[in-house]
Amino acid sequence: MLQMWRVVWVRCLKTSKVHRSSQTTTSVRTLEGEAPLAYFCTSAYTYKQQDPAVKQQEQQDIQVQEHDVYVQQIPGLLQDAIITNSLTSAYKGLSMLSDWVSSKKLDFKKDVESDEHFDKLIGVIDRGVTRSSPAALLSALRNLMTLGVDSHSHVVQSIELQLQWNLRKMSFPLLLSVMALQAEHQDTDLQKKVFKDCIESIQRRWVEVRAASELETLYSHHDHFSPEFLGQLDDRTTELANSMTYAELAKVLCVLGVIKRRATPVIRSLAFHMAKQSDRVSPKQLGNVLFAMNSLSFPDPVLLEKIAGDLIPQLEQVEKPKLVGTILFCMGQMRWRHKQLLEALSEWTEKNASACPLASLSALTMTLAIVGYEPSNSHALFSVITSRLTQTSLTKKTNWLDVVWALSVLGKVTNEHIASVLDPSFVSDVTRVEQHLSLGVRLKLLNVNAVSQLILPSYRGPQLNLSDFKDVIVTTGRDDLKFSKQVLMMLHNLLPPPKYIHQCIQMSTGVYVDAQFATDKNAKPLPVQDYSSVFSSKLSEFGTEESTVSKELPEGATKLALMVWNYRDYTVGDRELTGINKLAVELLKKQGYKVVQIPFYEYDMKGKTLKTVQYLERKIKETLCVY
């Protein structure tokens, strides 16, 4: 606040000096220039003693007074600009008016446009168009657009026409600036023609791209260029990456993230050179880089490690919780599990919890759940988080479900939390969501319901009506499905279906099991069809009666669940199962299963059948021995 008053004081002193030194009859002198200063000083002295309504009125009065000061300077400014009929003075006057209008100190339509001296200023500029350099013309055009001068006016069209004639002769950086300005102003046929000519000229001169800022500009307007040019631009970016600074590399990567251009060779080159840098960029820039990597689905482990190393020492300097929330959100989206960074972010959040918006607290909770990590300060941290994240504080029901689900994954959920989301009225409301969100909402409800039954024995609240969730089917990606089918096909050599194996089961806990089978005490397979009641099959779990009578497993027998884990089932940076998969394993154990886990990094998709079958047999025997 003190800084604001100092700025106002200096402005008023300058204004007073200008008024006293001016020789024109339109200048405002002494008392008119000094009155605002006295008013500002009085307001500053009494400001804190007044109530909010008075303070607001004071601020409005100050803005009015400041506006009047600038209005009083317009005639003198315009006369100084045109009195010598100097084109340079006219450009300077136009620039100053543009600055005042852009900073909202003046209103162009109300305060400037109607002044007769402004028309004279425009006339000086209009007559000097052919004598001006392209850089001066571009600056003048930008200022005219900022002021709000009509695009159909003679001066604007004269400048645009002169720029069009000089497109081939002007420097490449200036050509990009003309293109960027014209892209924002497409009100006339001439503006559209100038912009089109800029694009064509740029595409012919692509070899002249030499700076990171030029790459940013070109990628920002990528939708106006041909695919061939964009390919050439990608090649140029790869060539220039070696000479860019850390900050420049970060900016180029960020613009690629904004436009979602996943040119893999370019991204890899940028990431490689960024990871080599010895200096650091600001936490804000690091947050932008993470956002870009998330947008591009490019969680490069080496670059992520570099980002963590740069970010952790600078976290104490971070003052904006929104930045921390963005970093946490991106970490969760990418499944990035970096223990030291998560610890540092958790400590920062605990210290600054009162200043953190609910979105940042939710982002931390969800990220920790997704990557399955419990920080060392979890007791104090979640005490603060759960006191602020409540059903009443989160207006969207899906947000509250997300929080309760995350707490369930982390083992921090209470009976009250679960009862709130399993309440029939809440379930009815939360499931009325868009189609693309429906599956996620229903799976989370099934997970929470399973936690209430299997992990919280003291829970006595409402539970889901599973008959309403028969249509919940976990979908898998093409790669996941291919991997799972390959494993099951090899498993059939040991356990022929359907006698010895149930496969592809969607359980009532929200867990997808690739296969279920059983062995006797000697590790020999048992026919699952004879013991269907002891398995959590899709039919029996959802309340459909079995058509045949089944037996209990013999003494010493074991039921097993096979889980095939692909790349996305693990965290990035620290190869651990994600939180939801850890919960799935725990729920299966609570149901009496021993879990056979087949990770992608162990299984050889191209291996010979004999070796693959032997691997699966060994994994089953290890599971029976380990558990």
XYZ file of C-alpha atoms in Angstrom:
627
model
C 0.000 0.000 0.000
C 2.818 2.406 0.924
C 4.453 1.734 -2.413
C 1.227 2.681 -4.213
C 1.076 6.053 -2.442
C 4.715 6.733 -3.266
C 3.988 6.117 -6.948
C 0.975 8.456 -6.823
C 3.026 11.132 -5.003
C 5.797 11.009 -7.611
C 3.265 11.195 -10.437
C 1.641 14.242 -8.894
C 5.006 15.989 -8.359
C 5.906 15.337 -11.987
C 2.511 16.594 -13.094
C 2.905 19.754 -11.019
C 6.349 20.427 -12.570
C 4.982 19.886 -16.065
C 2.131 22.294 -15.450
C 4.359 25.021 -13.998
C 6.851 24.779 -16.870
C 4.349 24.671 -19.717
C 4.056 27.833 -21.829
C 0.787 26.919 -23.530
C -2.555 28.436 -22.594
C -4.094 24.976 -22.256
C -1.766 23.866 -19.472
C -3.074 23.532 -15.933
C -1.124 25.553 -13.336
C -0.312 25.598 -9.607
C -3.512 25.009 -7.666
C -5.027 22.622 -10.195
C -1.821 20.578 -10.275
C -1.274 20.651 -6.519
C -4.797 19.900 -5.328
C -4.671 16.194 -6.241
C -1.370 15.833 -4.351
C -2.866 17.265 -1.181
C -5.883 15.028 -1.584
C -3.762 11.903 -2.123
C -1.632 12.639 0.943
C -4.681 13.191 3.137
C -6.267 9.977 1.867
C -3.083 8.009 2.512
C -2.883 9.320 6.071
C -6.477 8.481 6.981
C -6.961 5.392 4.826
C -6.494 2.737 7.483
C -8.784 4.524 9.909
C -11.851 4.157 7.665
C -14.300 1.365 7.094
C -14.231 -0.719 3.865
C -17.005 1.228 2.148
C -15.220 4.525 2.748
C -11.930 2.996 1.623
C -13.530 1.852 -1.622
C -14.942 5.311 -2.217
C -11.532 6.831 -1.462
C -9.928 4.592 -4.076
C -12.531 5.534 -6.654
C -11.982 9.225 -5.905
C -8.226 8.761 -6.281
C -8.730 7.108 -9.665
C -10.955 9.986 -10.775
C -8.407 12.563 -9.625
C -5.563 10.725 -11.345
C -7.652 10.434 -14.509
C -8.304 14.185 -14.442
C -4.576 14.872 -14.120
C -3.854 12.905 -17.285
C -6.781 14.444 -19.179
C -5.414 17.894 -18.379
C -2.092 16.913 -19.958
C -3.575 15.797 -23.300
C -3.756 19.240 -25.004
C -0.179 20.084 -24.070
C 1.052 16.661 -25.189
C -0.699 16.915 -28.557
C 0.466 20.467 -29.191
C 4.060 19.559 -28.375
C 3.816 16.649 -30.810
C 2.440 18.680 -33.739
C 3.792 22.190 -33.152
C 6.989 21.481 -35.073
C 5.232 19.277 -37.632
C 7.866 16.649 -36.733
C 7.119 13.043 -37.580
C 9.368 11.870 -34.734
C 7.456 14.044 -32.229
C 4.163 12.773 -33.585
C 5.238 9.155 -33.125
C 6.380 9.903 -29.565
C 3.089 11.584 -28.729
C 1.134 8.681 -30.189
C 3.216 6.225 -28.145
C 2.573 8.116 -24.918
C -1.169 8.245 -25.537
C -1.141 4.521 -26.260
C 0.621 3.840 -22.973
C -1.911 5.904 -21.040
C -4.872 4.210 -22.704
C -3.452 0.678 -22.287
C -2.827 1.340 -18.574
C -6.436 2.630 -18.314
C -5.422 6.113 -17.261
C -7.447 7.490 -20.155
C -10.439 6.532 -22.242
C -9.686 6.986 -25.930
C -13.250 7.536 -27.130
C -14.107 9.919 -24.345
C -10.869 11.798 -23.698
C -8.754 11.719 -26.862
C -10.602 11.004 -30.087
C -12.708 14.159 -30.041
C -9.741 16.509 -29.482
C -9.027 18.528 -32.644
C -5.301 18.307 -31.978
C -5.477 14.516 -32.188
C -6.728 14.777 -35.789
C -3.742 17.009 -36.566
C -1.418 14.452 -34.961
C -2.889 11.718 -37.148
C -2.475 13.967 -40.169
C 1.247 14.395 -39.496
C 1.647 10.629 -39.248
C -0.473 9.974 -42.329
C 1.599 12.343 -44.457
C 4.838 10.776 -43.261
C 3.992 7.121 -43.935
C 6.104 6.848 -47.079
C 9.109 8.433 -45.304
C 8.998 6.100 -42.281
C 10.964 2.935 -41.679
C 9.084 -0.388 -41.400
C 9.941 -0.554 -37.686
C 8.468 2.914 -37.064
C 5.370 2.037 -39.080
C 4.845 -1.168 -37.144
C 5.174 0.675 -33.827
C 2.717 3.333 -34.973
C 0.241 0.712 -36.193
C 0.470 -1.121 -32.870
C -0.183 2.111 -30.972
C -3.155 2.979 -33.181
C -4.652 -0.456 -32.579
C -4.115 -0.094 -28.837
C -5.899 3.249 -28.869
C -8.807 1.730 -30.764
C -8.544 3.692 -33.993
C -10.889 2.269 -36.630
C -9.221 -0.300 -38.904
C -10.977 1.316 -41.872
C -9.413 4.709 -41.193
C -7.095 6.191 -43.820
C -4.011 6.294 -41.577
C -4.323 2.637 -40.551
C -4.792 1.442 -44.105
C -1.936 3.635 -45.364
C 0.444 2.099 -42.821
C -0.737 -1.450 -43.548
C -0.348 -0.918 -47.297
C 3.167 0.461 -46.830
C 4.095 -2.526 -44.644
C 2.725 -4.897 -47.267
C 4.957 -3.351 -49.916
C 7.991 -3.782 -47.671
C 7.398 -7.366 -46.486
C 10.118 -8.859 -48.670
C 12.697 -6.245 -47.698
C 12.178 -6.114 -43.931
C 14.156 -8.240 -41.477
C 12.779 -11.615 -40.488
C 12.124 -10.664 -36.819
C 10.193 -7.596 -37.989
C 8.244 -9.737 -40.444
C 7.193 -12.001 -37.560
C 6.099 -8.974 -35.546
C 3.926 -7.740 -38.420
C 2.416 -11.221 -38.744
C 1.683 -11.444 -35.018
C 0.004 -8.014 -34.963
C -2.053 -8.628 -38.087
C -3.174 -12.002 -36.752
C -5.015 -10.127 -33.987
C -6.672 -7.680 -36.388
C -8.578 -9.223 -39.284
C -11.379 -6.682 -39.657
C -10.724 -5.541 -43.226
C -9.837 -7.182 -46.507
C -6.512 -5.360 -46.483
C -5.610 -6.739 -43.063
C -6.434 -10.245 -44.230
C -4.321 -9.743 -47.348
C -1.343 -8.414 -45.357
C -1.567 -11.350 -42.971
C -1.735 -13.855 -45.842
C 1.288 -12.268 -47.519
C 3.179 -12.426 -44.201
C 2.514 -16.148 -43.904
C 3.669 -16.794 -47.470
C 6.816 -14.728 -47.007
C 7.671 -16.472 -43.721
C 7.261 -19.904 -45.283
C 9.679 -18.947 -48.066
C 12.238 -17.582 -45.585
C 12.090 -20.323 -42.933
C 15.878 -20.806 -43.009
C 16.206 -17.338 -41.435
C 14.739 -18.563 -38.119
C 17.551 -18.096 -35.614
C 16.112 -17.228 -32.202
C 14.008 -19.027 -29.599
C 11.582 -16.078 -29.497
C 10.989 -16.520 -33.233
C 10.233 -20.218 -32.704
C 7.737 -19.282 -29.992
C 5.959 -16.844 -32.301
C 5.801 -19.300 -35.178
C 4.565 -22.216 -33.081
C 1.976 -19.947 -31.446
C 0.459 -19.361 -34.904
C 0.967 -22.929 -36.103
C -2.577 -23.324 -37.383
C -1.890 -20.776 -40.177
C 1.099 -22.617 -41.633
C 1.322 -25.617 -43.952
C 2.323 -29.067 -42.643
C 5.480 -28.892 -44.759
C 6.539 -25.643 -43.113
C 5.857 -27.004 -39.634
C 8.063 -29.985 -40.422
C 10.823 -27.606 -41.488
C 10.262 -25.599 -38.316
C 10.628 -28.764 -36.226
C 13.942 -29.489 -37.931
C 15.071 -25.931 -37.316
C 14.130 -26.177 -33.641
C 16.187 -29.345 -33.258
C 19.185 -27.629 -34.874
C 18.930 -24.540 -32.657
C 18.300 -26.392 -29.378
C 22.015 -26.806 -28.707
C 22.570 -23.025 -28.700
C 19.554 -22.086 -26.555
C 19.647 -21.169 -22.886
C 17.699 -23.067 -20.238
C 15.008 -20.375 -20.168
C 14.700 -20.340 -23.961
C 14.418 -24.119 -24.131
C 11.741 -24.001 -21.448
C 9.723 -21.379 -23.330
C 9.808 -23.333 -26.589
C 8.751 -26.516 -24.808
C 5.946 -24.618 -23.095
C 4.547 -23.245 -26.336
C 4.575 -26.776 -27.769
C 2.631 -27.857 -24.699
C 0.083 -25.072 -25.170
C -0.589 -26.000 -28.795
C -0.237 -29.732 -27.959
C 2.212 -30.367 -30.787
C 3.798 -33.680 -29.866
C 6.682 -33.713 -32.321
C 8.663 -36.414 -30.525
C 12.142 -35.698 -31.993
C 11.774 -32.002 -31.132
C 10.557 -32.669 -27.587
C 13.331 -35.174 -26.980
C 15.938 -32.713 -28.218
C 14.597 -29.928 -25.996
C 14.416 -32.243 -22.982
C 17.940 -33.525 -23.577
C 19.461 -30.045 -23.726
C 17.414 -28.825 -20.761
C 18.608 -31.722 -18.627
C 22.232 -30.792 -19.432
C 21.919 -27.221 -18.159
C 23.847 -26.330 -15.018
C 21.875 -23.185 -14.162
C 18.327 -22.920 -12.841
C 15.136 -21.238 -13.907
C 12.443 -19.848 -11.617
C 9.832 -22.060 -9.922
C 7.167 -20.499 -12.141
C 9.050 -21.532 -15.279
C 9.586 -25.016 -13.852
C 5.856 -25.238 -13.206
C 5.209 -24.243 -16.814
C 7.628 -26.917 -18.026
C 5.833 -29.554 -15.956
C 2.514 -28.387 -17.363
C 3.907 -28.708 -20.898
C 5.300 -32.183 -20.225
C 1.927 -33.229 -18.868
C 0.070 -31.751 -21.857
C 2.410 -33.555 -24.237
C 2.307 -36.834 -22.251
C 6.092 -36.748 -22.146
C 7.312 -37.596 -18.616
C 11.003 -37.781 -19.478
C 12.695 -39.240 -16.334
C 16.005 -37.390 -16.801
C 14.357 -33.992 -17.263
C 11.983 -34.652 -14.364
C 14.950 -35.379 -12.117
C 16.542 -32.107 -13.234
C 13.322 -30.223 -12.491
C 13.087 -31.754 -9.025
C 16.700 -30.861 -8.289
C 16.083 -27.259 -9.379
C 12.728 -26.872 -7.670
C 13.359 -28.247 -4.176
C 15.955 -25.601 -3.133
C 13.687 -22.813 -4.443
C 10.445 -23.885 -2.785
C 11.022 -21.597 0.189
C 10.903 -18.645 -2.210
C 7.487 -19.649 -3.565
C 4.701 -17.456 -2.218
C 1.798 -18.385 -4.484
C -0.131 -21.535 -3.463
C -1.594 -21.683 -6.962
C 1.857 -22.491 -8.362
C 2.307 -25.319 -5.863
C -1.154 -26.597 -6.771
C -0.236 -26.610 -10.467
C 2.965 -28.544 -9.792
C 1.084 -31.106 -7.688
C -1.657 -31.447 -10.295
C 0.910 -32.163 -13.030
C 2.755 -34.658 -10.826
C -0.478 -36.541 -10.272
C -1.448 -36.477 -13.938
C 1.969 -37.833 -14.942
C 2.101 -40.325 -12.028
C 5.454 -38.781 -11.091
C 6.596 -40.179 -7.737
C 9.614 -38.202 -6.528
C 9.916 -38.726 -2.788
C 12.076 -35.699 -1.971
C 9.907 -33.318 -3.969
C 6.691 -34.749 -2.517
C 8.146 -34.347 0.981
C 9.125 -30.734 0.262
C 5.719 -29.906 -1.238
C 3.943 -31.546 1.703
C 5.986 -29.516 4.197
C 5.355 -26.319 2.237
C 1.618 -27.006 2.192
C 1.524 -27.717 5.924
C 3.311 -24.423 6.686
C 1.141 -22.406 4.308
C -2.129 -24.300 4.669
C -4.090 -21.236 5.776
C -3.157 -19.430 2.545
C -3.754 -22.416 0.268
C -7.003 -22.507 -1.707
C -9.062 -25.674 -1.500
C -7.956 -26.594 -5.038
C -4.311 -26.789 -3.934
C -5.158 -28.954 -0.919
C -7.228 -31.234 -3.144
C -4.375 -31.432 -5.666
C -1.951 -32.567 -2.957
C -4.391 -35.173 -1.619
C -5.152 -36.576 -5.062
C -1.514 -36.622 -6.154
C -0.359 -38.464 -3.048
C -3.149 -40.998 -3.629
C -2.369 -41.450 -7.309
C 1.333 -42.092 -6.727
C 0.695 -44.026 -3.506
C 3.000 -42.006 -1.272
C 2.581 -41.068 2.376
C 4.835 -38.159 3.436
C 6.626 -38.135 6.790
C 4.426 -35.295 8.061
C 1.219 -37.052 7.036
C -0.375 -36.954 10.492
C -0.097 -33.178 10.866
C -0.665 -32.565 7.157
C -3.906 -34.528 6.873
C -5.138 -33.089 10.127
C -4.974 -29.670 8.469
C -6.289 -30.878 5.125
C -9.316 -32.746 6.473
C -10.272 -29.775 8.632
C -10.609 -27.622 5.515
C -11.682 -30.129 2.869
C -15.206 -30.966 3.930
C -18.398 -31.868 2.155
C -19.771 -28.371 2.765
C -16.608 -26.532 1.697
C -16.442 -28.353 -1.665
C -19.403 -27.283 -3.734
C -19.057 -29.962 -6.432
C -20.053 -33.417 -5.238
C -17.553 -35.088 -7.564
C -14.758 -33.116 -5.881
C -15.804 -34.417 -2.480
C -15.919 -37.977 -3.846
C -12.395 -37.508 -5.208
C -11.148 -36.403 -1.782
C -12.795 -39.305 0.066
C -11.521 -41.778 -2.519
C -7.983 -40.368 -2.174
C -8.168 -40.601 1.620
C -9.336 -44.206 1.240
C -6.341 -45.043 -0.936
C -3.990 -43.381 1.564
C -5.569 -45.067 4.580
C -6.680 -41.727 6.060
C -10.424 -42.085 5.564
C -12.874 -42.109 8.469
C -16.268 -43.716 8.914
C -17.865 -40.276 8.608
C -16.134 -39.635 5.283
C -17.346 -42.925 3.848
C -20.885 -42.524 5.157
C -21.138 -39.133 3.448
C -20.408 -40.510 -0.044
C -22.299 -43.808 0.327
C -25.441 -42.005 1.429
C -28.138 -42.925 -1.136
C -28.982 -39.298 -1.899
C -25.304 -38.449 -2.500
C -24.844 -41.526 -4.717
C -27.920 -40.575 -6.708
C -26.676 -37.017 -7.246
C -23.025 -37.779 -7.956
C -23.759 -40.420 -10.593
C -25.693 -37.895 -12.693
C -22.604 -36.664 -14.459
C -21.411 -36.444 -18.031
C -20.917 -39.741 -19.812
C -17.122 -39.436 -19.900
C -17.022 -39.005 -16.098
C -19.559 -41.666 -15.199
C -17.204 -44.664 -15.206
C -14.635 -42.955 -12.983
C -17.286 -41.858 -10.495
C -18.802 -45.335 -10.269
C -15.438 -47.065 -9.867
C -14.496 -44.707 -7.043
C -17.781 -45.410 -5.305
C -17.126 -49.153 -5.608
C -13.603 -48.680 -4.197
C -14.887 -46.681 -1.227
C -17.653 -49.211 -0.620
C -15.091 -52.043 -0.637
C -12.900 -50.152 1.851
C -15.880 -49.792 4.175
C -16.512 -53.565 4.041
C -13.011 -54.986 4.030
C -10.684 -52.448 5.680
C -12.891 -50.600 8.189
C -14.599 -53.272 10.287
C -16.081 -50.623 12.578
C -18.069 -49.020 9.762
C -21.842 -49.326 10.218
C -23.100 -46.711 7.778
C -24.897 -46.978 4.407
C -23.518 -49.119 1.588
C -24.008 -49.284 -2.144
C -26.784 -51.209 -3.798
C -24.550 -53.279 -6.078
C -27.397 -54.135 -8.423
C -27.218 -50.510 -9.637
C -23.589 -51.005 -10.698
C -23.879 -54.026 -12.994
C -22.922 -51.993 -16.051
C -19.587 -50.844 -14.618
C -16.879 -52.298 -16.840
C -13.236 -51.308 -16.625
C -11.917 -50.445 -20.062
C -8.275 -50.974 -20.950
C -6.074 -49.409 -23.566
C -4.951 -51.234 -26.665
C -1.459 -51.890 -25.299
C -2.790 -53.090 -21.958
C -5.261 -55.411 -23.649
C -2.574 -56.819 -25.940
C -0.249 -57.489 -23.020
C -2.977 -59.092 -20.904
C -4.132 -61.359 -23.747
C -0.561 -62.503 -24.373
C -0.067 -63.439 -20.707
C -3.405 -65.261 -20.518
C -2.653 -67.180 -23.694
C 0.606 -68.424 -22.170
C -1.163 -69.181 -18.882
C -3.573 -71.492 -20.705
C -0.682 -73.918 -21.137
C -0.694 -74.367 -17.360
C -4.379 -73.768 -16.599
C -6.678 -74.602 -19.513
C -9.934 -72.602 -19.522
C -12.712 -72.776 -18.541
C -12.093 -75.721 -16.203
C -9.156 -74.341 -14.279
C -9.420 -70.596 -14.707
C -11.816 -67.645 -14.619
C -10.486 -64.712 -16.613
C -11.209 -61.016 -17.163
C -13.323 -60.508 -14.047
C -14.808 -57.165 -13.055
C -15.292 -57.424 -9.292
C -17.724 -55.568 -7.101
C -14.828 -53.784 -5.399
C -14.102 -51.903 -8.631
C -11.027 -54.063 -9.210
C -10.315 -55.740 -12.538
C -8.701 -59.184 -12.231
C -7.052 -60.769 -15.247
C -7.498 -64.315 -13.946
C -8.698 -66.316 -10.923
C -7.674 -69.889 -10.145
C -7.023 -72.184 -7.214
C -4.428 -74.755 -6.142
C -4.457 -77.497 -3.546
C -1.920 -77.761 -0.730
C 0.550 -79.347 -3.182
C 0.234 -76.402 -5.596
C -1.743 -78.441 -8.113
C -4.571 -76.631 -9.923
C -8.172 -77.250 -8.908
C -11.163 -77.066 -11.268
C -12.658 -73.623 -10.535
C -16.068 -74.646 -11.841
C -16.463 -76.923 -8.828
C -15.730 -74.075 -6.374
C -17.374 -71.055 -8.007
C -18.968 -69.843 -4.761
C -15.590 -69.135 -3.165
C -14.530 -66.836 -5.999
C -15.571 -63.225 -6.351
C -16.921 -63.609 -9.837
C -18.891 -60.981 -11.641
C -22.148 -62.891 -11.349
C -22.021 -63.956 -7.723
C -20.672 -60.635 -6.474
C -23.422 -58.637 -8.127
C -26.130 -60.710 -6.544
C -27.067 -63.091 -9.380
C -27.814 -66.575 -8.136
C -25.575 -69.409 -9.258
C -27.255 -72.117 -11.327
C -25.210 -74.926 -9.818
C -24.239 -75.860 -6.297
C -20.512 -75.440 -5.644
C -18.232 -76.814 -2.966
C -15.904 -75.151 -0.519
C -12.178 -75.349 -1.205
C -10.472 -78.346 0.408
C -8.243 -77.840 3.421
C -4.879 -76.273 2.526
C -6.119 -75.027 -0.854
C -5.447 -71.459 -1.984
C -7.304 -69.153 -4.312
C -5.158 -66.831 -6.435
C -5.715 -63.690 -8.491
C -3.457 -62.890 -11.431
C -2.781 -59.202 -12.057
C -0.978 -58.113 -15.234
C 0.704 -54.734 -14.710
C 1.558 -52.606 -17.745
C 3.639 -49.417 -17.911
C 0.811 -47.121 -16.855
C 0.145 -49.182 -13.733
C 3.424 -47.906 -12.286
C 4.609 -44.500 -11.207
C 7.206 -42.527 -13.163
C 10.613 -41.936 -11.640
C 10.176 -44.477 -8.854
C 8.857 -47.781 -10.162
C 6.043 -48.438 -7.716
C 2.466 -49.465 -8.311
C 0.135 -46.490 -8.418
C -2.114 -45.887 -5.442
C -5.212 -47.387 -7.000
C -3.331 -50.582 -7.890
C -1.899 -50.833 -4.383
C -5.464 -50.555 -3.096
C -6.565 -53.277 -5.531
C -3.907 -55.664 -4.187
C -4.876 -54.883 -0.606
C -8.568 -55.473 -1.290
C -7.815 -58.808 -2.946
C -5.755 -59.888 0.038
C -8.610 -58.953 2.360
C -10.851 -61.219 0.280
C -8.523 -64.148 0.857
C -6.617 -64.086 -2.424
C -2.918 -64.476 -2.970
C -1.958 -62.127 -5.763
C 0.293 -63.228 -8.615
C 1.759 -60.059 -10.099
C 3.150 -59.977 -13.653
C 5.000 -56.675 -14.271
C 5.707 -55.521 -17.816
C 9.418 -55.083 -17.137
C 9.837 -58.790 -16.288
C 7.691 -60.362 -18.966
C 9.199 -60.898 -22.400
C 6.513 -60.431 -25.042
C 8.824 -61.874 -27.700
C 10.125 -64.747 -25.597
C 9.775 -68.374 -26.555
C 6.671 -70.170 -25.333
C 8.544 -72.648 -23.123
C 10.475 -69.935 -21.279
C 7.368 -67.772 -20.879
C 5.331 -70.635 -19.429
C 8.176 -71.506 -17.088
C 8.272 -67.863 -15.953
C 4.542 -67.889 -15.157
C 4.851 -71.188 -13.301
C 7.724 -69.784 -11.258
C 5.744 -66.640 -10.398
C 2.818 -68.752 -9.159
C 5.066 -70.888 -6.989
C 6.850 -67.805 -5.610
C 3.501 -66.305 -4.683
C 2.405 -69.444 -2.893
C 5.669 -69.513 -0.947
C 5.929 -65.808 -0.192
C 2.442 -65.221 1.128
